[in-house]
């Protein structure tokens, strides 16, 4: 099947690339080295974890204050956690070429510190959101369970399978109730495709190739799932 | 002790997300708090742990990612305002202002405001307007304490049209006071 290079709207909410690595240095020291290695294009901020700072009780007991290191430029953000780097587009999806270029730039600078012993896992997870849309109208997915009169109000489907040496985790969510900050309930459906490979490599070019291949697999799964009618509505460019 | 337990329970309920693959099933499933949840983002419950592939980045990581996006937006706006009003901030180093702003902004964002604005004022103050449910909170985070002899942070609270007691104090006291304001209000719900 020929895969489009662009669709509009893409409805991509998150375009996550996660790289896990090992290093001989403790994370606190490594972070300083990474900070020095990244060029001035990136701004640094320390961000607390969700279950932390706010809940300071009257008795002055503080509940876990810890943070993660956040770097960002105008296009992407990178979060550094112990042994993990997580990339994501800053605002709307940049398109693969531009996004991958930004990711490559950071990985080259990090790799040049020569503090990464090996890369252990690559994950590429794209989550697309479809407000007030039914997954049956979007995809070829359907299921039955011996009760033909029943129509599910909402459902979540998860599948893990292997394809071309990748583990692919596919999550489909249909018509889940989303309570917005204004307390209005709306429906939302999701297509969540996570493409993962465990590795043990130290070569950066090999890492970049695997990330690129992971993206190709994600694209294949995504466009294989979409039904043709819906795909045509997205003005695909080949 | 019971106060601590009540508070922990309240904190747990506040941090429960309304929409994620795991907790969405929490809302209605029988025995949700008895059975072990599967070790990954799944609504499947079983008394034994389920071995499954861990997703790249957890649901909590995704929520954090969305908060990070908001943080970056405010940060960028703050930087632009600082550069625009550089004359008013001539006695203040940008790095210091940024560090102080990060402190208060990080703290306020974890309460997931419905709306929030950040402005820099001529008297070297970071001024937030924070809206959550029926509560409107005006927060002033002063940067130049020597010049103006101010408390570090003040806030004024309105519940609809009713004025509630205000606060003035240092940052640590502010965290306690603001947390107590937000945590003990049952009509406020937190959604990421």
Coordinates of C-alpha atoms in Angstrom, one line a residue, chain A residues 13-14 16 18 20 43-51 53-63 65 68 70 72 77 79 81 86 88-91 121 123-125 127 129 156 158 160 167 169 171-173 176-183 188 190 192 194-196, chain B residues 4 7-8 11 14-15 18-21 24-25 28 40-43 51-69 71-73 75-76 79 98 102 105-107 109-114 133 172 175-176 179-180 183-184 187 189 191-192:
Chain A
X13 CA -1.6 15.0 19.8
X14 CA 1.7 13.5 20.8
X16 CA 7.0 10.8 21.3
X18 CA 12.0 7.8 23.7
X20 CA 16.9 4.7 26.7
X43 CA 16.6 26.6 26.9
X44 CA 16.7 24.6 30.1
X45 CA 14.1 24.4 32.8
X46 CA 13.6 22.2 35.8
X47 CA 10.1 20.9 36.0
X48 CA 8.6 19.2 39.1
X49 CA 6.9 15.8 38.9
X50 CA 3.1 15.8 39.1
X51 CA 2.9 14.3 42.6
X53 CA 5.4 20.3 45.4
X54 CA 1.8 21.6 45.8
X55 CA 0.8 19.4 48.6
X56 CA 2.5 21.1 51.5
X57 CA 0.5 20.3 54.5
X58 CA -0.1 22.6 57.5
X59 CA 2.2 20.4 59.5
X60 CA 5.0 21.3 57.0
X61 CA 5.3 17.8 55.8
X62 CA 6.4 18.0 52.1
X63 CA 5.5 15.2 49.7
X65 CA 9.9 17.1 45.6
X68 CA 12.9 16.4 35.5
X70 CA 13.4 20.0 30.4
X72 CA 13.3 23.1 24.5
X77 CA 11.1 19.7 23.7
X79 CA 13.0 15.7 28.8
X81 CA 15.2 11.4 33.1
X86 CA 12.0 11.8 25.6
X88 CA 8.1 15.5 21.6
X89 CA 7.0 18.3 19.2
X90 CA 6.4 21.5 21.1
X91 CA 3.2 22.6 19.5
X121 CA 15.7 0.8 23.8
X123 CA 10.3 3.8 21.4
X124 CA 8.2 5.8 19.0
X125 CA 4.7 6.5 20.1
X127 CA -1.2 9.4 19.6
X129 CA -7.1 12.2 18.8
X156 CA -10.7 0.3 24.8
X158 CA -5.1 -3.1 23.1
X160 CA 0.7 -6.2 21.1
X167 CA 7.1 -4.8 19.2
X169 CA 1.5 -1.8 20.9
X171 CA -4.3 1.1 21.6
X172 CA -7.7 2.1 20.2
X173 CA -10.1 4.0 22.4
X176 CA -14.4 7.8 25.9
X177 CA -15.9 10.6 28.1
X178 CA -13.5 13.5 28.4
X179 CA -14.3 16.0 31.1
X180 CA -12.8 19.3 30.1
X181 CA -11.5 22.0 32.4
X182 CA -14.9 23.8 31.9
X183 CA -16.6 20.6 33.2
X188 CA -13.0 11.4 22.3
X190 CA -7.8 7.7 20.1
X192 CA -2.3 5.2 19.9
X194 CA 3.8 2.5 20.0
X195 CA 6.7 1.0 18.1
X196 CA 9.4 -0.4 20.4
Chain B
X4 CA -3.2 13.2 57.4
X7 CA -5.5 14.7 53.1
X8 CA -3.7 11.8 51.5
X11 CA -4.5 14.3 47.2
X14 CA -7.1 15.1 43.0
X15 CA -4.3 13.5 41.1
X18 CA -10.3 11.5 34.3
X19 CA -9.0 10.3 31.0
X20 CA -6.3 7.7 30.7
X21 CA -6.5 4.1 29.7
X24 CA -10.8 5.5 33.1
X25 CA -11.6 2.0 34.1
X28 CA -16.6 2.3 37.4
X40 CA 1.1 -1.1 32.2
X41 CA -1.7 1.2 30.9
X42 CA -4.5 -1.3 30.8
X43 CA -7.9 -1.4 32.5
X51 CA 3.3 -9.0 32.3
X52 CA 2.9 -6.8 29.4
X53 CA 5.1 -4.6 27.3
X54 CA 5.6 -1.2 28.9
X55 CA 4.6 1.6 26.6
X56 CA 7.1 4.3 25.6
X57 CA 6.4 6.9 28.2
X58 CA 3.6 6.3 30.7
X59 CA 0.2 8.0 30.8
X60 CA 1.7 10.1 33.7
X61 CA 4.5 11.0 31.4
X62 CA 2.1 12.2 28.8
X63 CA 0.3 14.3 31.3
X64 CA 3.6 15.8 32.4
X65 CA 4.4 16.4 28.7
X66 CA 1.2 18.4 28.3
X67 CA 2.0 20.5 31.4
X68 CA 5.5 21.0 30.1
X69 CA 4.0 22.5 26.9
X71 CA 5.1 25.8 31.0
X72 CA 7.1 26.6 27.8
X73 CA 4.3 28.8 26.5
X75 CA 8.1 30.9 29.9
X76 CA 8.4 32.2 26.3
X79 CA 11.0 36.3 28.3
X98 CA 13.7 33.5 35.4
X102 CA 10.1 29.1 37.3
X105 CA 4.9 29.1 37.6
X106 CA 5.8 25.5 38.2
X107 CA 3.9 25.5 41.5
X109 CA 0.7 24.9 36.9
X110 CA 0.5 21.7 39.0
X111 CA -2.9 22.9 40.1
X112 CA -4.1 22.8 36.5
X113 CA -5.8 26.2 36.3
X114 CA -8.8 26.6 33.9
X133 CA -13.8 26.7 39.0
X172 CA 7.2 28.5 51.5
X175 CA 2.8 27.2 49.1
X176 CA 1.1 26.0 52.2
X179 CA -2.3 24.4 48.7
X180 CA -4.8 24.6 51.5
X183 CA -6.8 21.1 48.2
X184 CA -9.7 21.6 50.6
X187 CA -16.1 21.4 44.2
X189 CA -11.8 19.0 40.2
X191 CA -8.2 17.3 34.9
X192 CA -5.0 17.0 32.9

